[in-house]
CSV table of C-alpha atoms in Angstrom, one decimal:
chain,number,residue,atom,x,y,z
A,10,UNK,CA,47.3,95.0,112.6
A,11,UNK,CA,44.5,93.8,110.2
A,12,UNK,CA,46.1,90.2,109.4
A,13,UNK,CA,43.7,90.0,106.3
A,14,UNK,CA,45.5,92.0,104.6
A,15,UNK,CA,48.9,91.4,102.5
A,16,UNK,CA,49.6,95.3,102.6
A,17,UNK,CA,48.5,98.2,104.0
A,18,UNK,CA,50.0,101.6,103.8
A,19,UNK,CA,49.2,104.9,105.0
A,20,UNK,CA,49.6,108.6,104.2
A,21,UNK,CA,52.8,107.4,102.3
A,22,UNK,CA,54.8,110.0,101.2
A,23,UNK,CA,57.8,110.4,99.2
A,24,UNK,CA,60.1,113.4,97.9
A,25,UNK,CA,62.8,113.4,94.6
A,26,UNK,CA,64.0,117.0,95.3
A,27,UNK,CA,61.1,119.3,95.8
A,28,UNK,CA,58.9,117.4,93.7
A,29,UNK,CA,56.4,115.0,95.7
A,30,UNK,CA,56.1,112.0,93.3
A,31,UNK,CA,54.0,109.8,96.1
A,32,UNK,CA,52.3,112.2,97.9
A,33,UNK,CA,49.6,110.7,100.8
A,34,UNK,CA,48.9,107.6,99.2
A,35,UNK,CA,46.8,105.0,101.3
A,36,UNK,CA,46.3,101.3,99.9
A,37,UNK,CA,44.9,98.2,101.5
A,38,UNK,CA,45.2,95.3,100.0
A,39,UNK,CA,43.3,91.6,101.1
A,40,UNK,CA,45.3,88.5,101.2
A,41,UNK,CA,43.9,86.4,97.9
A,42,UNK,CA,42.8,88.8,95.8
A,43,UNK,CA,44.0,90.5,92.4
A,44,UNK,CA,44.9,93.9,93.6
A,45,UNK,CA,45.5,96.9,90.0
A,46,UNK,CA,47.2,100.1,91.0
A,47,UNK,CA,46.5,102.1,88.3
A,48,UNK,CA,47.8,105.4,86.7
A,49,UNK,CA,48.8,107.8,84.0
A,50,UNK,CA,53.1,106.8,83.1
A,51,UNK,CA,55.2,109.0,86.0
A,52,UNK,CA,51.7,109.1,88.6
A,53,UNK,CA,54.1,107.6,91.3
A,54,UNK,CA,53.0,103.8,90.5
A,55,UNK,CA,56.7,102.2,90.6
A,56,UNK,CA,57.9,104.3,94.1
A,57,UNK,CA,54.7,103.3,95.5
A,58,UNK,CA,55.5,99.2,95.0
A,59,UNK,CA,59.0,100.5,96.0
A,60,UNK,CA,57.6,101.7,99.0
A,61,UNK,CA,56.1,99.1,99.8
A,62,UNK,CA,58.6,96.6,99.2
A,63,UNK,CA,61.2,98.2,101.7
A,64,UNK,CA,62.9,98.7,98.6
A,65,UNK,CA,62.7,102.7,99.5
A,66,UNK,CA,62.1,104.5,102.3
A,67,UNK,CA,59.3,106.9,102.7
A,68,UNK,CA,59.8,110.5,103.7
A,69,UNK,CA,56.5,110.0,106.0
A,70,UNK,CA,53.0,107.1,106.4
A,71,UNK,CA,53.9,103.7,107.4
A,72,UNK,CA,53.1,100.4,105.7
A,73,UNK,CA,53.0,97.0,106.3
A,74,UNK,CA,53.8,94.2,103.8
A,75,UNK,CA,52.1,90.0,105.0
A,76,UNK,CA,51.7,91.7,108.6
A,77,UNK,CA,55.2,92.5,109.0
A,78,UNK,CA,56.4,96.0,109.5
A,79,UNK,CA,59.7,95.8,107.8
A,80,UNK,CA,59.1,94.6,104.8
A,81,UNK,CA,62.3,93.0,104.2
A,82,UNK,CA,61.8,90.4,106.4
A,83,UNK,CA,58.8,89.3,104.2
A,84,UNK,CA,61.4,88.9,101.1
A,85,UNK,CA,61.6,85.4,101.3
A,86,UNK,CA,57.6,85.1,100.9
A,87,UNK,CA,57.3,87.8,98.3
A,88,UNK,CA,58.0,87.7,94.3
A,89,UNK,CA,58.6,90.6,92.6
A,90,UNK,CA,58.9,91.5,88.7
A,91,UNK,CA,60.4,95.3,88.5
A,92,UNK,CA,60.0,97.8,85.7
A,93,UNK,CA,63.4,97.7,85.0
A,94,UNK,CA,63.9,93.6,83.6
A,95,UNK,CA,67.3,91.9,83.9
A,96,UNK,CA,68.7,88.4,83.7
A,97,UNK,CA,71.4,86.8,82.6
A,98,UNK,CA,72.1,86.3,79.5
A,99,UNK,CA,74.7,83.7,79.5
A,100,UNK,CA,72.0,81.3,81.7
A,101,UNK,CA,69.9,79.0,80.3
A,102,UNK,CA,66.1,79.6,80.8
A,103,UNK,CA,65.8,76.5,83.7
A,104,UNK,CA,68.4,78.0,85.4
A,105,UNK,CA,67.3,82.0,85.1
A,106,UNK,CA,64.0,80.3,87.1
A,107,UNK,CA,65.8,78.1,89.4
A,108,UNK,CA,68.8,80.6,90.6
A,109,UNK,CA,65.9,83.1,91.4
A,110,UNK,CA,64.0,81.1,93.5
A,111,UNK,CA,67.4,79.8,95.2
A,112,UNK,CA,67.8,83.8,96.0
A,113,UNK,CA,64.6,83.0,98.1
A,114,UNK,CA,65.7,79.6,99.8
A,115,UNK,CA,64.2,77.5,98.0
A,116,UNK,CA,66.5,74.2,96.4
A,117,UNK,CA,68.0,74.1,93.6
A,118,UNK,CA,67.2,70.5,92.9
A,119,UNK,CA,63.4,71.6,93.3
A,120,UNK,CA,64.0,74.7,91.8
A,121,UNK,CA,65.0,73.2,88.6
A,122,UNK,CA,62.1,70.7,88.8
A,123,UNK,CA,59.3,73.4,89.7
A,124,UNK,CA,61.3,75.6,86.7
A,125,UNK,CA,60.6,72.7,83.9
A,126,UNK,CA,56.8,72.7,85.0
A,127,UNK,CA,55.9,76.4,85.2
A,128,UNK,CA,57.6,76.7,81.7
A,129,UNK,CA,55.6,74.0,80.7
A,130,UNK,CA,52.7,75.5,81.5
A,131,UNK,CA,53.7,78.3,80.2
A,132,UNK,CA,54.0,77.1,76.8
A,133,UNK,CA,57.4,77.6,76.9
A,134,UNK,CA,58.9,74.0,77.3
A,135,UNK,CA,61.3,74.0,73.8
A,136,UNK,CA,62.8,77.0,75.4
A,137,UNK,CA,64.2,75.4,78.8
A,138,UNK,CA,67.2,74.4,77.3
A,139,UNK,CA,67.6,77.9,75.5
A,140,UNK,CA,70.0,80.5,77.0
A,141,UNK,CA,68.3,84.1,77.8
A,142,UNK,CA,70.2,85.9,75.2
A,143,UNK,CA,68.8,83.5,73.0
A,144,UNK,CA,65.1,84.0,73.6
A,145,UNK,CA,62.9,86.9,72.4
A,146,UNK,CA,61.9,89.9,74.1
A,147,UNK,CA,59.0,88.8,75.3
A,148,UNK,CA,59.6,85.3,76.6
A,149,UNK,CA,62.5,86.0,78.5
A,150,UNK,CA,59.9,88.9,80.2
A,151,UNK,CA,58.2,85.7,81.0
A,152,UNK,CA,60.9,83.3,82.3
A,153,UNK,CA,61.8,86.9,84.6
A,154,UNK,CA,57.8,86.6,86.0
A,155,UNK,CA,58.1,82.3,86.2
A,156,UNK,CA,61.7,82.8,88.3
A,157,UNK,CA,59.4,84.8,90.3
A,158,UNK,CA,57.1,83.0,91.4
A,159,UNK,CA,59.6,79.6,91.6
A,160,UNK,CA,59.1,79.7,95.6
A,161,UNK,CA,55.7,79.7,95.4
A,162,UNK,CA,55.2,83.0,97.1
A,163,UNK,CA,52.5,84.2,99.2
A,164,UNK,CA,52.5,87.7,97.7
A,165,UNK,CA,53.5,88.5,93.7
A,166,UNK,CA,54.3,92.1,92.5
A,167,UNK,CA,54.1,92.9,89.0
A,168,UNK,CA,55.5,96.5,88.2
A,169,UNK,CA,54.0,97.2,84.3
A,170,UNK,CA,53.9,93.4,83.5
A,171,UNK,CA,52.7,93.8,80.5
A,172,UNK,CA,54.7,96.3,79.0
A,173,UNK,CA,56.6,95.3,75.6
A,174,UNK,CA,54.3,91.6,75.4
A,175,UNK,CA,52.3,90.5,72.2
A,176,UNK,CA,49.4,89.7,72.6
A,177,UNK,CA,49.9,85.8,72.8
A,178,UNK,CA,52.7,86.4,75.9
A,179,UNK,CA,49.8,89.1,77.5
A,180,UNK,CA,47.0,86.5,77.4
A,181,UNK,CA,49.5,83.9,78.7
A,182,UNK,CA,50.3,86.4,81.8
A,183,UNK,CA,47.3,86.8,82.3
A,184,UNK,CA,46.5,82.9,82.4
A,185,UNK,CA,49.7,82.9,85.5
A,186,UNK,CA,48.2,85.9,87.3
A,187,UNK,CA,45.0,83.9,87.4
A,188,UNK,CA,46.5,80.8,88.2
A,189,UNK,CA,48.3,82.5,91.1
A,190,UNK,CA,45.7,84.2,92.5
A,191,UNK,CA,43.8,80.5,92.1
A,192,UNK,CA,46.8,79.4,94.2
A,193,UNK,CA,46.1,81.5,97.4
A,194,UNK,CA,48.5,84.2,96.4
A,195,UNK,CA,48.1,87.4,96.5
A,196,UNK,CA,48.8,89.5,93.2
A,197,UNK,CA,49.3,93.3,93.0
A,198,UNK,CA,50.6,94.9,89.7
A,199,UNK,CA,50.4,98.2,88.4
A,200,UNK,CA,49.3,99.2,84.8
A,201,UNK,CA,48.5,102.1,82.6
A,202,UNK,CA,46.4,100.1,80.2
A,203,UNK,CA,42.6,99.2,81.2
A,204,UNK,CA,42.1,96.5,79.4
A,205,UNK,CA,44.4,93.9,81.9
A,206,UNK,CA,42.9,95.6,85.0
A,207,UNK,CA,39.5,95.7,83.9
A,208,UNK,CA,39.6,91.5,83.5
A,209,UNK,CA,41.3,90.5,86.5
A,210,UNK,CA,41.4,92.9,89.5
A,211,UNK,CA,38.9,91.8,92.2
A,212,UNK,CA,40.0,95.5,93.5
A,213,UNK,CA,41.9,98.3,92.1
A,214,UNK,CA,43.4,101.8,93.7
A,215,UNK,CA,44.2,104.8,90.9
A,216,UNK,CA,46.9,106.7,91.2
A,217,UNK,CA,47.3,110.0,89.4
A,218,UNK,CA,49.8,113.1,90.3
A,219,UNK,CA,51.2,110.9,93.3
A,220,UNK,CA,47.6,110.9,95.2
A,221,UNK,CA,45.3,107.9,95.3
A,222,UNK,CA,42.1,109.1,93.5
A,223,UNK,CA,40.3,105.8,93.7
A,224,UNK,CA,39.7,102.9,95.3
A,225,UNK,CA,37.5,100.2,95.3
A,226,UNK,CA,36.1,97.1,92.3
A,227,UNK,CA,36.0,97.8,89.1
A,228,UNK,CA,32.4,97.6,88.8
A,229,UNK,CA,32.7,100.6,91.7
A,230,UNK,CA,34.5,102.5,89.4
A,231,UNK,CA,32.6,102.1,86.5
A,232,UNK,CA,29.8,103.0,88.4
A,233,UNK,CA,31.4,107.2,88.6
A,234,UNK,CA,29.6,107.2,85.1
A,235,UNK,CA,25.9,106.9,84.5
A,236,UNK,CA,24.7,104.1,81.8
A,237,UNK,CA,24.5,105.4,78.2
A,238,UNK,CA,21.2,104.4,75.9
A,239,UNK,CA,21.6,103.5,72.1
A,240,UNK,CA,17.9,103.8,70.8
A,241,UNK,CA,17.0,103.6,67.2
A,242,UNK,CA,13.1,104.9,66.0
A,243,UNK,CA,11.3,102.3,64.2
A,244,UNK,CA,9.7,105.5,62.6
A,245,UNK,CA,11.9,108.9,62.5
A,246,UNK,CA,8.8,111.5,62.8
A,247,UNK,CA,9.5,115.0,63.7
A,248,UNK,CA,9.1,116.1,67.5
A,249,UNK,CA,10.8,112.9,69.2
A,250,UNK,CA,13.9,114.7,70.3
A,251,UNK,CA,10.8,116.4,72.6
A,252,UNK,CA,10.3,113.3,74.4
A,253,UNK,CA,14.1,112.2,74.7
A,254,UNK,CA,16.2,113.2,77.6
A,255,UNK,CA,17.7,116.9,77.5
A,256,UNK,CA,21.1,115.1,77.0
A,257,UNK,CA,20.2,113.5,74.0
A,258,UNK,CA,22.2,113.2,71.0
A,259,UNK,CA,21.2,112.0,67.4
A,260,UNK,CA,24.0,110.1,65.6
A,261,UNK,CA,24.3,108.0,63.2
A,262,UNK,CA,20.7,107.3,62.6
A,263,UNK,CA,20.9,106.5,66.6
A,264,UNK,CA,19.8,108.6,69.5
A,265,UNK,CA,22.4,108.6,72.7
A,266,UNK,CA,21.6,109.7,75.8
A,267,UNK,CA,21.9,109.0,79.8
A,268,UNK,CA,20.1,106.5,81.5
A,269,UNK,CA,17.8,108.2,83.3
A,270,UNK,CA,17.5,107.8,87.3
A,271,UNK,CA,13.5,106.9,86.7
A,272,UNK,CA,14.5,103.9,84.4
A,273,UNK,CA,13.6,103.4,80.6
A,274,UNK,CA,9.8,102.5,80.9
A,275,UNK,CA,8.2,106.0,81.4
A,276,UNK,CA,10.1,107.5,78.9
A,277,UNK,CA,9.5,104.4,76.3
A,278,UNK,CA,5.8,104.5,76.5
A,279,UNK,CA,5.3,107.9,75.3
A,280,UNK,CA,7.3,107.7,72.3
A,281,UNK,CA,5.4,103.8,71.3
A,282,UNK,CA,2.3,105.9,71.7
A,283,UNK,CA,3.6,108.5,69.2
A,284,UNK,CA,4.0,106.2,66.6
A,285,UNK,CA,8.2,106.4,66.5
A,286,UNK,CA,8.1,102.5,68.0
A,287,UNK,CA,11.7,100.4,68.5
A,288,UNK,CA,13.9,99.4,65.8
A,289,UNK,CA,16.9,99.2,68.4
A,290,UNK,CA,17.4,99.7,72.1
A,291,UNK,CA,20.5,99.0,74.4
A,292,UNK,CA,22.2,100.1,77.7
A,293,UNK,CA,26.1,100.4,77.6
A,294,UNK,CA,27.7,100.8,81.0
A,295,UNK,CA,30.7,103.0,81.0
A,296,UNK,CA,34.2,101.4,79.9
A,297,UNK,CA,36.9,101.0,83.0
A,298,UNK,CA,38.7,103.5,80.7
A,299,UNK,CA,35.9,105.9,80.5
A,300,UNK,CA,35.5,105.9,84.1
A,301,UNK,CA,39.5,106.3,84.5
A,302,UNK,CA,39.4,109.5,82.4
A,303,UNK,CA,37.0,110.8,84.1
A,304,UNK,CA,38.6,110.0,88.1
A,305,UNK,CA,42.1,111.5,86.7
A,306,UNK,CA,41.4,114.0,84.4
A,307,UNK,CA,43.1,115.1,81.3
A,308,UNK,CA,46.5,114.0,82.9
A,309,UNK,CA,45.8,110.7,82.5
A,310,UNK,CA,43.8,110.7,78.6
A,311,UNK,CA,47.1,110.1,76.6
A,312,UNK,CA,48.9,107.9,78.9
A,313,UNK,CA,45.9,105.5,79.8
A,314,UNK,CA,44.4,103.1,77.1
């Protein structure tokens, strides 16, 4: 038992009928870090957090969540924000927080305490007071994702967290997973949109038709795609798509092509000496998105931004 790691799971495996949703899915992942699990909507993301929660049973693999082989004895350590979002309505937001970390032991006194603080910073002070039904859609997602990490848990897991936020609420969830993370917990969420997993995983799995198709950082994955070059002629003279790359591509004024293996120096001097000089040169590395197409295919191209 690798106690490094807050999970590990192996050749998990789980059947709805005949279909295999998760089918062999193998995740690792270290104690501190932000860990994504990617994947096109209905890839398996949700049973696989299931799964490893304890929340479900898999039809086959085994998994182990803070070095504990059933996970439900690591409840009381672990927070956990589910697709599906729920609270009480009738409860005031300080009490939504404080109830849920009560449901993990910890004091209600405290509870309410630690509840005025994260909502605090949180920027969601003037709403303490405010009962959930009260509260838009949005901030009472994130008085659901402060009661979860009340207790001060040593693993959080985020099922879509970002689903249904504005843009102010997404960059303050953001702000908590970092904060978390800069706590000592561990954070894993799942996520069909880039963008989030691209700025905070430290390592990411992708998940597409229930198989794990990736895992590794995100600089890793980027790295399945080759550099493209933007390169603009000082001079356009006839005969320079002669000494461009085979690849290359003329748009826009702009010639695009692949970063080639040899690096851009051989293939810059020849074109100086024909006169066509550098108005413009730059190397874009792939997008996390690009790279995410290209590990899952045209399964995941609508689903993924």
């Amino acid at each position: 038992m690798n106690q490094d790691l807050a999970i590990s799971a192996a050749g998990l495996v789980k059947r709805f009928g005949a279909r295999r949703v998760v089918d062999g899915v193998d995740i690792a992942v270290p104690r501190g870090m932000i860990y994504g699990v990617l994947g096109p909507n209905g890839a398996g993301k949700t049973t696989t957090l299931r799964m490893l929660l304890g929340i479900i049973e898999p039809d086959a693999g085994s998994r182990t969540l803070l070095g504990r082989a059933i996970p439900r004895e690591a409840s009381d350590f672990v927070g956990y924000l589910p697709e599906e979002r729920g609270l009480y309505p009738a409860m005031k937001a300080r009490e939504a927080i404080a109830f849920m970390g009560a449901l993990r032991g910890l004091d209600w006194r405290e509870g309410r305490r630690r509840a005025d603080t994260l909502l605090e910073s949180a920027g969601l002070a003037h709403a303490a007071d405010q009962k959930i039904r009260k509260l838009s859609k949005g901030m009472a997602q994130l008085v659901q994702l402060l009661g979860s990490v009340v207790h001060q848990p040593e693993l959080l897991v985020l099922d879509e967290p970002f689903s249904g936020l504005d843009p102010v609420n997404q960059e303050r969830l953001e702000a908590l997973i970092l904060a978390e993370r800069d706590r000592g917990a561990t954070v894993l969420f799942s996520t069909h949109i880039m963008g989030h997993a691209e700025r905070l995983c430290d390592r990411l799995a992708i998940i597409a038709g229930g198989k794990r198709r990736f895992e590794g950082t995100v600089a890793q994955a980027r790295g399945t795609l080759p550099a493209q070059v933007h390169y603009t002629p000082r001079v356009a003279l006839d005969g320079i798509d002669r000494l461009l790359p085979a690849d290359a591509r003329h748009q826009e004024g702009e010639w695009v092509f692949t970063l080639p293996e040899t690096g851009m120096e051989a293939l810059l001097m020849p074109l100086i000496s024909a006169g066509h000089g550098i108005a413009a040169l730059s190397v874009e590395r792939p997008r996390l998105h690009d790279a995410f197409v290209r590990i899952v295919g045209s399964e995941g191209v609508e689903t993924a931004q």
